Amino acid sequence: MSATIAEPIDIAIVGAGAVGLAAALALSREGRSVALLGPVATPRDGRTVALLDGSWRFLTELGLQDALLEKSAPLATMRLVDDSGSLFRQPPVEFRASEIELEAFGWNVENADLTAILAEKAGAIPGLRLIPGLVRAIEPETGAVRLSGDGFAPLLARLVVGADGRNSQVRAAAGIHAKDWRYPQVALTAIFEHRRAHRETSTEFHTRQGPCTIVPLPGRRSSLVWLLEPEEAEAVAALDDAAFALRVERQLQSLLGSMTVQGPRGKIPMGGLSVERFAAGRMALVGEAAHVFPPIGAQGLNLGLRDVAALHDALAGASDAGGEGVIADYDQARRTDVRLRTGAVDVLNRTLLTDLLPADLLRGAGLLALSSIGPLRRFVMRQGLASGTER
Ligand SMILES: Cc1cc2nc3c(=O)[nH]c(=O)nc-3n(C[C@H](O)[C@H](O)[C@H](O)COP(=O)(O)OP(=O)(O)OC[C@H]3O[C@@H](n4cnc5c(N)ncnc54)[C@H](O)[C@@H]3O)c2cc1C
């Protein structure tokens, strides 16, 4: 039998990953009662996130700019290299932030540092309840949702935000159907020190097995995300640090000179997930609870932060945080942006994985157009950074 529960709070956020923490900071700013449930984990596995311009501005508004600047490197240039061996192989395409009057496309930061910075800020907000236990049961009631779990007394919330990642329990409780798929790829992640300066340039090599991307970090350091077929990924991951660094240096055509691995490395199977709707019955999904795709074009977490911004907007002026208007507005607001980006990343990834001539030809023509047509290149750059919140 559960204990008697006090009055419902306005918002309970399940999941204290980067997106859940950002949601807690953003949604607790307007005097609503907010609780964030779940343990904060900051494991280091060589993973970084490129926070694109819109996310950077959003996190700056939350007062995080100084802390983030210390730990991140600007991305002033992004370079795409066709390394697919295709018949229609094109010369590298370079995008410079200065072409669209920006200092940088975004800033690259270790996942663990970002989460730690968000968690520290969340801990300093009076009135934001941080509950480190896992949520075990989510039960809709009239006018609220009941949450119970490890180490906390059950609570009622008018709105439950599912920031609980790919296997979201909130999504299941809301009865939201998800489509889940796998790619024949595994991502290897690592952080390197290297001899040559990166010149604030990130380079994405498009290979037959997927992209291999190297992204600047502060100093002579960069992070790697390398998508490989599972068997090859296993073989490369089994190399010791020195042999792994040599293999990566070769793959990057010695772009950054000799390299040394810094800290633990990661290995993540690639998949995708999309949902039929983004909110239902007093529950709203944000981050990987609502969308998952491979790390191409630095979109995943950026999209998650835009979910948070859209939910914040949908809540503006609402007397009931989980009322029908908020749920419908949020669902509507996220449809186009999320579907467009999930589709675009999926298509690009699949054209790399196939060696069908039409796909190669299309990709080759696309790259050629990007490198030679300035206005198109600037349009694509703006779309890559677009907030997707034009509603
Ligand atoms: C190799 C790689 C590189 C990437 N690079 C980029 C990039 O450059 N730019 C970008 O924008 N994105 C990038 N992404 C995507 C980005 O990392 C993810 O979108 C983001 O980390 C997802 O955050 P999240 O908070 O939604 O989910 P998660 O980080 O999965 O967090 C979910 C949290 O919920 C908690 N949880 C789950 N169930 C419960 C429960 N029952 N009760 C309480 N808590 C619970 C978990 O413990 C976890 O802390 C990359 C991804 C990969 C794999």
Tab-separated table of C-alpha atoms and ligand atoms in Angstrom:
chain	number	residue	atom	x	y	z
A	1	MET	CA	0.000	0.000	0.000
A	2	SER	CA	1.508	3.347	-0.917
A	3	ALA	CA	1.692	6.279	1.471
A	4	THR	CA	-0.810	9.138	1.301
A	5	ILE	CA	0.313	11.750	-1.144
A	6	ALA	CA	0.294	15.503	-0.810
A	7	GLU	CA	-1.090	17.886	-3.462
A	8	PRO	CA	0.196	17.312	-7.007
A	9	ILE	CA	3.275	19.220	-8.043
A	10	ASP	CA	3.226	20.906	-11.454
A	11	ILE	CA	5.938	18.944	-13.286
A	12	ALA	CA	7.886	15.735	-12.612
A	13	ILE	CA	10.766	15.001	-14.994
A	14	VAL	CA	11.866	11.370	-15.201
A	15	GLY	CA	15.532	10.896	-16.180
A	16	ALA	CA	18.507	13.070	-15.223
A	17	GLY	CA	20.537	12.804	-18.449
A	18	ALA	CA	21.539	15.987	-20.270
A	19	VAL	CA	18.031	16.572	-21.623
A	20	GLY	CA	16.230	15.895	-18.311
A	21	LEU	CA	18.602	18.226	-16.457
A	22	ALA	CA	18.142	20.968	-19.065
A	23	ALA	CA	14.369	20.503	-18.800
A	24	ALA	CA	14.544	20.835	-15.003
A	25	LEU	CA	16.484	24.100	-15.312
A	26	ALA	CA	14.254	25.582	-18.004
A	27	LEU	CA	10.861	24.531	-16.621
A	28	SER	CA	11.510	25.519	-13.013
A	29	ARG	CA	12.205	29.140	-13.927
A	30	GLU	CA	8.655	30.436	-13.884
A	31	GLY	CA	7.654	29.558	-10.366
A	32	ARG	CA	6.267	26.091	-11.127
A	33	SER	CA	6.898	23.267	-8.659
A	34	VAL	CA	9.281	20.840	-10.382
A	35	ALA	CA	10.934	17.550	-9.357
A	36	LEU	CA	13.670	15.750	-11.298
A	37	LEU	CA	13.772	12.010	-10.692
A	38	GLY	CA	16.671	9.694	-11.455
A	39	PRO	CA	20.375	9.310	-10.708
A	40	VAL	CA	22.823	11.711	-12.362
A	41	ALA	CA	25.498	9.672	-14.100
A	42	THR	CA	28.521	11.182	-15.818
A	43	PRO	CA	30.484	8.201	-17.165
A	44	ARG	CA	33.446	9.070	-19.403
A	45	ASP	CA	33.433	7.026	-22.607
A	46	GLY	CA	35.035	9.400	-25.066
A	47	ARG	CA	31.643	10.771	-26.109
A	48	THR	CA	31.217	14.450	-26.825
A	49	VAL	CA	28.363	16.546	-28.132
A	50	ALA	CA	28.593	19.397	-30.569
A	51	LEU	CA	26.189	22.002	-29.187
A	52	LEU	CA	24.993	23.923	-32.220
A	53	ASP	CA	24.407	27.650	-32.136
A	54	GLY	CA	20.741	27.467	-31.021
A	55	SER	CA	21.536	25.044	-28.170
A	56	TRP	CA	24.416	27.251	-27.113
A	57	ARG	CA	22.131	30.267	-26.880
A	58	PHE	CA	19.558	28.200	-24.964
A	59	LEU	CA	22.169	26.997	-22.444
A	60	THR	CA	23.542	30.551	-22.191
A	61	GLU	CA	20.057	31.725	-21.210
A	62	LEU	CA	20.123	29.104	-18.453
A	63	GLY	CA	23.311	30.739	-17.128
A	64	LEU	CA	25.749	28.016	-18.196
A	65	GLN	CA	27.942	29.830	-20.702
A	66	ASP	CA	30.988	30.498	-18.481
A	67	ALA	CA	31.179	26.931	-17.194
A	68	LEU	CA	30.734	25.520	-20.711
A	69	LEU	CA	33.307	27.836	-22.307
A	70	GLU	CA	36.007	26.411	-20.049
A	71	LYS	CA	35.339	22.880	-21.280
A	72	SER	CA	34.420	23.306	-24.939
A	73	ALA	CA	35.992	24.198	-28.287
A	74	PRO	CA	34.328	26.270	-31.036
A	75	LEU	CA	33.559	24.675	-34.407
A	76	ALA	CA	34.447	27.360	-36.914
A	77	THR	CA	34.738	25.085	-39.962
A	78	MET	CA	33.065	21.780	-40.818
A	79	ARG	CA	34.528	19.691	-43.606
A	80	LEU	CA	32.908	16.722	-45.400
A	81	VAL	CA	35.215	14.282	-47.150
A	82	ASP	CA	33.825	11.627	-49.505
A	83	ASP	CA	35.925	8.592	-48.568
A	84	SER	CA	33.419	6.065	-49.933
A	85	GLY	CA	35.463	4.979	-52.953
A	86	SER	CA	32.402	5.795	-55.083
A	87	LEU	CA	32.707	6.350	-58.830
A	88	PHE	CA	31.162	9.773	-58.248
A	89	ARG	CA	33.551	10.770	-55.495
A	90	GLN	CA	33.680	14.536	-54.976
A	91	PRO	CA	36.346	16.863	-53.548
A	92	PRO	CA	35.923	17.828	-49.861
A	93	VAL	CA	33.193	20.366	-49.056
A	94	GLU	CA	33.962	23.018	-46.445
A	95	PHE	CA	31.413	24.980	-44.496
A	96	ARG	CA	32.707	28.063	-42.667
A	97	ALA	CA	30.630	29.657	-39.940
A	98	SER	CA	31.870	33.065	-41.088
A	99	GLU	CA	30.001	32.546	-44.402
A	100	ILE	CA	26.744	32.871	-42.489
A	101	GLU	CA	28.065	35.594	-40.166
A	102	LEU	CA	28.598	33.329	-37.167
A	103	GLU	CA	31.679	33.028	-34.981
A	104	ALA	CA	31.109	29.254	-34.766
A	105	PHE	CA	28.546	26.614	-35.775
A	106	GLY	CA	28.639	25.403	-32.216
A	107	TRP	CA	30.839	24.192	-29.388
A	108	ASN	CA	32.044	20.654	-28.703
A	109	VAL	CA	32.050	19.409	-25.105
A	110	GLU	CA	32.468	16.040	-23.414
A	111	ASN	CA	29.089	14.526	-22.502
A	112	ALA	CA	30.313	13.914	-18.967
A	113	ASP	CA	31.348	17.578	-18.541
A	114	LEU	CA	28.045	18.863	-19.930
A	115	THR	CA	26.014	16.639	-17.594
A	116	ALA	CA	28.166	17.605	-14.599
A	117	ILE	CA	27.753	21.335	-15.379
A	118	LEU	CA	23.968	20.969	-15.752
A	119	ALA	CA	23.748	18.927	-12.533
A	120	GLU	CA	25.739	21.476	-10.550
A	121	LYS	CA	23.446	24.256	-11.703
A	122	ALA	CA	20.319	22.179	-10.965
A	123	GLY	CA	21.610	21.505	-7.435
A	124	ALA	CA	21.799	25.259	-6.793
A	125	ILE	CA	18.184	26.066	-7.755
A	126	PRO	CA	16.026	26.534	-4.687
A	127	GLY	CA	12.686	24.822	-5.046
A	128	LEU	CA	13.840	22.318	-7.677
A	129	ARG	CA	13.532	18.915	-5.999
A	130	LEU	CA	16.226	16.447	-7.023
A	131	ILE	CA	15.239	12.840	-6.274
A	132	PRO	CA	18.023	10.407	-7.191
A	133	GLY	CA	15.883	7.205	-7.114
A	134	LEU	CA	14.703	5.287	-10.177
A	135	VAL	CA	11.027	5.536	-11.043
A	136	ARG	CA	9.373	2.093	-11.013
A	137	ALA	CA	5.681	2.788	-11.595
A	138	ILE	CA	3.826	5.495	-13.523
A	139	GLU	CA	0.061	5.465	-13.082
A	140	PRO	CA	-2.319	7.989	-14.650
A	141	GLU	CA	-5.049	9.209	-12.251
A	142	THR	CA	-7.741	11.836	-12.613
A	143	GLY	CA	-6.038	15.222	-13.018
A	144	ALA	CA	-2.509	13.946	-12.321
A	145	VAL	CA	-0.019	11.090	-12.746
A	146	ARG	CA	1.315	9.085	-9.792
A	147	LEU	CA	5.010	8.228	-9.696
A	148	SER	CA	6.572	5.766	-7.318
A	149	GLY	CA	9.988	4.186	-7.120
A	150	ASP	CA	13.202	3.697	-5.181
A	151	GLY	CA	13.811	5.707	-2.028
A	152	PHE	CA	11.076	8.352	-2.341
A	153	ALA	CA	7.500	8.692	-1.226
A	154	PRO	CA	5.068	8.415	-4.162
A	155	LEU	CA	4.193	11.748	-5.695
A	156	LEU	CA	1.562	13.173	-7.992
A	157	ALA	CA	2.376	15.486	-10.885
A	158	ARG	CA	0.115	17.352	-13.277
A	159	LEU	CA	2.637	16.845	-16.084
A	160	VAL	CA	5.229	14.065	-16.358
A	161	VAL	CA	8.135	14.737	-18.717
A	162	GLY	CA	9.738	11.572	-20.073
A	163	ALA	CA	13.469	12.310	-20.365
A	164	ASP	CA	14.219	8.679	-19.600
A	165	GLY	CA	16.018	7.767	-22.806
A	166	ARG	CA	15.563	5.197	-25.496
A	167	ASN	CA	13.718	2.575	-23.387
A	168	SER	CA	11.407	5.165	-21.882
A	169	GLN	CA	9.004	3.905	-19.250
A	170	VAL	CA	7.065	7.171	-19.482
A	171	ARG	CA	6.485	6.529	-23.186
A	172	ALA	CA	5.083	3.070	-22.373
A	173	ALA	CA	2.878	4.467	-19.591
A	174	ALA	CA	1.502	7.118	-21.970
A	175	GLY	CA	0.674	4.380	-24.489
A	176	ILE	CA	2.769	6.101	-27.179
A	177	HIS	CA	3.804	3.700	-29.887
A	178	ALA	CA	7.466	3.798	-31.004
A	179	LYS	CA	9.159	2.410	-34.076
A	180	ASP	CA	12.597	1.061	-33.258
A	181	TRP	CA	15.250	-0.097	-35.734
A	182	ARG	CA	18.910	-1.094	-35.847
A	183	TYR	CA	21.676	-0.147	-38.281
A	184	PRO	CA	24.460	-2.604	-39.104
A	185	GLN	CA	26.910	-0.218	-37.423
A	186	VAL	CA	28.662	0.325	-34.112
A	187	ALA	CA	30.085	3.723	-33.076
A	188	LEU	CA	33.556	3.813	-31.561
A	189	THR	CA	34.265	6.909	-29.480
A	190	ALA	CA	37.513	8.248	-28.019
A	191	ILE	CA	39.338	11.437	-27.128
A	192	PHE	CA	42.825	12.095	-28.485
A	193	GLU	CA	45.741	14.418	-27.979
A	194	HIS	CA	47.462	15.133	-31.282
A	195	ARG	CA	50.529	16.811	-32.685
A	196	ARG	CA	48.941	19.243	-35.176
A	197	ALA	CA	46.456	22.003	-34.324
A	198	HIS	CA	42.860	21.260	-35.307
A	199	ARG	CA	42.218	24.896	-36.312
A	200	GLU	CA	38.698	24.646	-34.876
A	201	THR	CA	37.764	22.403	-37.798
A	202	SER	CA	35.661	19.277	-37.566
A	203	THR	CA	36.093	16.740	-40.380
A	204	GLU	CA	33.550	14.071	-41.321
A	205	PHE	CA	34.927	11.303	-43.594
A	206	HIS	CA	32.030	9.531	-45.319
A	207	THR	CA	33.144	5.912	-45.661
A	208	ARG	CA	31.256	2.854	-46.921
A	209	GLN	CA	30.655	1.735	-43.342
A	210	GLY	CA	29.432	5.143	-42.160
A	211	PRO	CA	30.939	8.480	-41.147
A	212	CYS	CA	34.213	8.814	-39.264
A	213	THR	CA	34.224	12.225	-37.606
A	214	ILE	CA	36.897	14.076	-35.666
A	215	VAL	CA	35.749	17.131	-33.682
A	216	PRO	CA	37.875	19.755	-31.876
A	217	LEU	CA	38.168	20.021	-28.090
A	218	PRO	CA	40.151	22.652	-26.149
A	219	GLY	CA	43.931	22.541	-26.757
A	220	ARG	CA	45.427	20.008	-29.135
A	221	ARG	CA	42.658	17.562	-28.407
A	222	SER	CA	39.803	16.158	-30.466
A	223	SER	CA	37.020	13.599	-30.115
A	224	LEU	CA	36.341	10.756	-32.510
A	225	VAL	CA	33.040	9.145	-33.531
A	226	TRP	CA	33.676	6.329	-35.975
A	227	LEU	CA	30.855	4.195	-37.350
A	228	LEU	CA	31.922	0.733	-38.487
A	229	GLU	CA	30.318	-2.579	-39.381
A	230	PRO	CA	29.899	-4.573	-36.160
A	231	GLU	CA	32.588	-7.149	-36.949
A	232	GLU	CA	35.199	-4.576	-37.858
A	233	ALA	CA	34.195	-2.395	-34.900
A	234	GLU	CA	34.869	-5.354	-32.576
A	235	ALA	CA	38.299	-5.895	-34.144
A	236	VAL	CA	39.267	-2.205	-33.956
A	237	ALA	CA	37.895	-1.848	-30.414
A	238	ALA	CA	40.016	-4.810	-29.311
A	239	LEU	CA	43.255	-2.978	-30.252
A	240	ASP	CA	45.274	-1.523	-27.373
A	241	ASP	CA	45.378	2.281	-27.097
A	242	ALA	CA	48.613	2.689	-29.091
A	243	ALA	CA	47.486	0.450	-31.971
A	244	PHE	CA	44.036	2.044	-31.931
A	245	ALA	CA	45.564	5.538	-32.171
A	246	LEU	CA	47.683	4.452	-35.130
A	247	ARG	CA	44.665	2.939	-36.879
A	248	VAL	CA	42.692	6.172	-36.381
A	249	GLU	CA	45.599	8.308	-37.573
A	250	ARG	CA	45.679	6.237	-40.776
A	251	GLN	CA	41.908	6.498	-41.207
A	252	LEU	CA	42.126	10.297	-40.853
A	253	GLN	CA	44.907	10.437	-43.437
A	254	SER	CA	47.248	11.892	-40.758
A	255	LEU	CA	45.180	15.070	-40.679
A	256	LEU	CA	46.212	15.839	-37.094
A	257	GLY	CA	49.630	14.139	-37.061
A	258	SER	CA	50.444	11.512	-34.462
A	259	MET	CA	47.714	10.827	-31.897
A	260	THR	CA	47.482	9.510	-28.306
A	261	VAL	CA	44.303	8.185	-26.671
A	262	GLN	CA	43.153	10.118	-23.576
A	263	GLY	CA	40.919	8.294	-21.090
A	264	PRO	CA	38.380	5.503	-21.650
A	265	ARG	CA	36.933	4.667	-25.082
A	266	GLY	CA	33.301	3.816	-25.952
A	267	LYS	CA	31.475	1.373	-28.232
A	268	ILE	CA	27.787	2.035	-28.968
A	269	PRO	CA	25.507	-0.036	-31.259
A	270	MET	CA	23.631	2.215	-33.682
A	271	GLY	CA	19.885	2.349	-33.983
A	272	GLY	CA	16.993	4.672	-34.576
A	273	LEU	CA	13.661	5.341	-32.921
A	274	SER	CA	10.687	7.489	-33.774
A	275	VAL	CA	7.346	7.972	-32.042
A	276	GLU	CA	3.806	8.322	-33.378
A	277	ARG	CA	3.249	11.328	-31.099
A	278	PHE	CA	5.270	13.408	-28.675
A	279	ALA	CA	2.763	13.719	-25.848
A	280	ALA	CA	-0.398	12.050	-24.561
A	281	GLY	CA	-2.417	11.929	-21.353
A	282	ARG	CA	-0.407	14.367	-19.168
A	283	MET	CA	2.907	12.960	-20.365
A	284	ALA	CA	5.367	14.589	-22.802
A	285	LEU	CA	8.502	13.019	-24.261
A	286	VAL	CA	11.830	14.814	-24.722
A	287	GLY	CA	15.286	13.720	-25.928
A	288	GLU	CA	15.982	10.092	-26.761
A	289	ALA	CA	12.651	9.017	-25.272
A	290	ALA	CA	11.198	10.619	-28.432
A	291	HIS	CA	13.898	10.268	-31.101
A	292	VAL	CA	17.129	8.377	-31.648
A	293	PHE	CA	19.381	8.402	-34.725
A	294	PRO	CA	23.031	7.919	-35.584
A	295	PRO	CA	25.501	10.713	-34.793
A	296	ILE	CA	25.626	12.341	-38.233
A	297	GLY	CA	25.569	16.128	-38.425
A	298	ALA	CA	25.465	16.550	-34.609
A	299	GLN	CA	21.683	16.560	-34.296
A	300	GLY	CA	20.555	14.257	-31.407
A	301	LEU	CA	21.043	16.258	-28.236
A	302	ASN	CA	20.459	19.508	-30.097
A	303	LEU	CA	17.030	18.214	-31.055
A	304	GLY	CA	16.472	17.193	-27.403
A	305	LEU	CA	17.210	20.737	-26.246
A	306	ARG	CA	14.773	22.065	-28.831
A	307	ASP	CA	12.141	19.672	-27.375
A	308	VAL	CA	12.722	21.338	-24.018
A	309	ALA	CA	12.439	24.832	-25.503
A	310	ALA	CA	9.190	23.864	-27.268
A	311	LEU	CA	7.725	22.380	-24.079
A	312	HIS	CA	8.676	25.551	-22.224
A	313	ASP	CA	6.783	27.579	-24.860
A	314	ALA	CA	3.762	25.248	-24.779
A	315	LEU	CA	3.567	25.744	-21.005
A	316	ALA	CA	3.547	29.544	-21.212
A	317	GLY	CA	0.528	30.898	-19.383
A	318	ALA	CA	-1.068	27.456	-18.819
A	319	SER	CA	-2.822	27.096	-15.467
A	320	ASP	CA	-2.671	23.277	-15.620
A	321	ALA	CA	0.822	22.120	-16.692
A	322	GLY	CA	-0.543	18.813	-17.997
A	323	GLY	CA	-3.752	20.186	-19.481
A	324	GLU	CA	-4.979	19.183	-22.935
A	325	GLY	CA	-3.858	22.458	-24.523
A	326	VAL	CA	-0.245	22.002	-23.401
A	327	ILE	CA	-0.169	18.376	-24.572
A	328	ALA	CA	-1.664	19.201	-27.989
A	329	ASP	CA	0.540	22.279	-28.533
A	330	TYR	CA	3.714	20.430	-27.650
A	331	ASP	CA	2.851	17.431	-29.830
A	332	GLN	CA	2.112	19.695	-32.777
A	333	ALA	CA	5.232	21.802	-32.255
A	334	ARG	CA	7.661	18.880	-32.441
A	335	ARG	CA	6.274	16.944	-35.394
A	336	THR	CA	7.971	18.646	-38.344
A	337	ASP	CA	11.403	19.317	-36.850
A	338	VAL	CA	11.928	15.821	-35.414
A	339	ARG	CA	10.565	13.921	-38.428
A	340	LEU	CA	12.571	15.989	-40.889
A	341	ARG	CA	15.837	15.413	-39.100
A	342	THR	CA	15.256	11.720	-38.326
A	343	GLY	CA	14.457	11.187	-42.022
A	344	ALA	CA	17.422	13.204	-43.317
A	345	VAL	CA	19.963	11.441	-41.092
A	346	ASP	CA	18.484	8.032	-41.971
A	347	VAL	CA	18.674	8.696	-45.726
A	348	LEU	CA	22.243	10.012	-45.569
A	349	ASN	CA	23.370	7.045	-43.478
A	350	ARG	CA	21.692	4.542	-45.800
A	351	THR	CA	23.177	6.074	-48.969
A	352	LEU	CA	26.606	5.454	-47.420
A	353	LEU	CA	25.790	1.869	-46.551
A	354	THR	CA	24.601	0.989	-50.023
A	355	ASP	CA	26.886	0.768	-53.024
A	356	LEU	CA	24.000	1.180	-55.451
A	357	LEU	CA	24.974	3.552	-58.235
A	358	PRO	CA	21.887	5.814	-58.052
A	359	ALA	CA	22.465	6.461	-54.346
A	360	ASP	CA	26.134	7.173	-54.962
A	361	LEU	CA	25.314	9.434	-57.858
A	362	LEU	CA	22.792	11.392	-55.806
A	363	ARG	CA	25.161	11.779	-52.855
A	364	GLY	CA	28.003	12.766	-55.211
A	365	ALA	CA	25.803	15.294	-56.984
A	366	GLY	CA	24.682	16.672	-53.627
A	367	LEU	CA	28.246	17.158	-52.443
A	368	LEU	CA	29.270	18.708	-55.748
A	369	ALA	CA	26.348	21.128	-55.593
A	370	LEU	CA	27.257	22.005	-52.010
A	371	SER	CA	30.866	22.716	-52.829
A	372	SER	CA	30.169	24.794	-55.931
A	373	ILE	CA	26.940	26.682	-55.208
A	374	GLY	CA	27.494	29.262	-52.475
A	375	PRO	CA	23.830	30.153	-51.792
A	376	LEU	CA	22.893	26.438	-51.545
A	377	ARG	CA	25.783	25.837	-49.134
A	378	ARG	CA	24.682	28.759	-46.965
A	379	PHE	CA	21.060	27.524	-47.059
A	380	VAL	CA	22.149	24.041	-45.915
A	381	MET	CA	24.276	25.530	-43.149
A	382	ARG	CA	21.342	27.562	-41.877
A	383	GLN	CA	19.049	24.511	-42.051
A	384	GLY	CA	21.553	22.416	-40.100
A	385	LEU	CA	21.503	25.035	-37.366
A	386	ALA	CA	17.825	25.983	-37.685
A	387	SER	CA	15.871	26.029	-34.498
A	388	GLY	CA	12.976	24.182	-36.092
A	389	THR	CA	10.669	26.131	-33.827
A	390	GLU	CA	9.042	28.248	-36.476
A	391	ARG	CA	5.490	27.675	-35.409
B	1	LIG	C1	28.519	8.408	-30.359
B	1	LIG	C2	27.494	9.479	-30.206
B	1	LIG	C3	27.825	10.804	-30.528
B	1	LIG	C4	26.845	11.805	-30.420
B	1	LIG	N1	27.177	13.087	-30.770
B	1	LIG	C5	26.215	14.052	-30.708
B	1	LIG	C6	26.519	15.407	-31.083
B	1	LIG	O1	27.631	15.756	-31.486
B	1	LIG	N2	25.523	16.327	-30.962
B	1	LIG	C7	24.274	15.997	-30.533
B	1	LIG	O2	23.419	16.875	-30.462
B	1	LIG	N3	23.978	14.743	-30.152
B	1	LIG	C8	24.909	13.759	-30.236
B	1	LIG	N4	24.597	12.487	-29.868
B	1	LIG	C9	23.274	12.203	-29.316
B	1	LIG	C10	23.214	12.549	-27.824
B	1	LIG	O3	24.316	11.966	-27.152
B	1	LIG	C11	21.896	12.056	-27.232
B	1	LIG	O4	20.838	12.606	-27.982
B	1	LIG	C12	21.717	12.531	-25.792
B	1	LIG	O5	22.799	12.176	-24.998
B	1	LIG	C13	20.443	11.934	-25.217
B	1	LIG	O6	20.232	12.462	-23.950
B	1	LIG	P1	18.932	12.084	-23.106
B	1	LIG	O7	19.055	12.861	-21.846
B	1	LIG	O8	17.725	12.221	-23.938
B	1	LIG	O9	19.065	10.518	-22.862
B	1	LIG	P2	20.035	9.687	-21.902
B	1	LIG	O10	21.389	10.291	-21.879
B	1	LIG	O11	19.880	8.267	-22.312
B	1	LIG	O12	19.427	9.909	-20.461
B	1	LIG	C14	18.311	9.214	-19.995
B	1	LIG	C15	18.395	9.179	-18.490
B	1	LIG	O13	17.185	8.603	-17.970
B	1	LIG	C16	17.512	7.791	-16.882
B	1	LIG	N5	16.414	6.848	-16.647
B	1	LIG	C17	15.986	5.852	-17.457
B	1	LIG	N6	14.938	5.206	-16.888
B	1	LIG	C18	14.707	5.828	-15.688
B	1	LIG	C19	13.768	5.618	-14.644
B	1	LIG	N7	12.861	4.640	-14.701
B	1	LIG	N8	13.812	6.440	-13.560
B	1	LIG	C20	14.714	7.446	-13.482
B	1	LIG	N9	15.648	7.677	-14.455
B	1	LIG	C21	15.632	6.876	-15.538
B	1	LIG	C22	18.829	7.138	-17.275
B	1	LIG	O14	19.509	6.677	-16.125
B	1	LIG	C23	19.540	8.305	-17.966
B	1	LIG	O15	20.281	9.072	-17.040
B	1	LIG	C24	25.539	11.475	-29.976
B	1	LIG	C25	25.221	10.156	-29.640
B	1	LIG	C26	26.176	9.157	-29.791
B	1	LIG	C27	25.814	7.731	-29.461
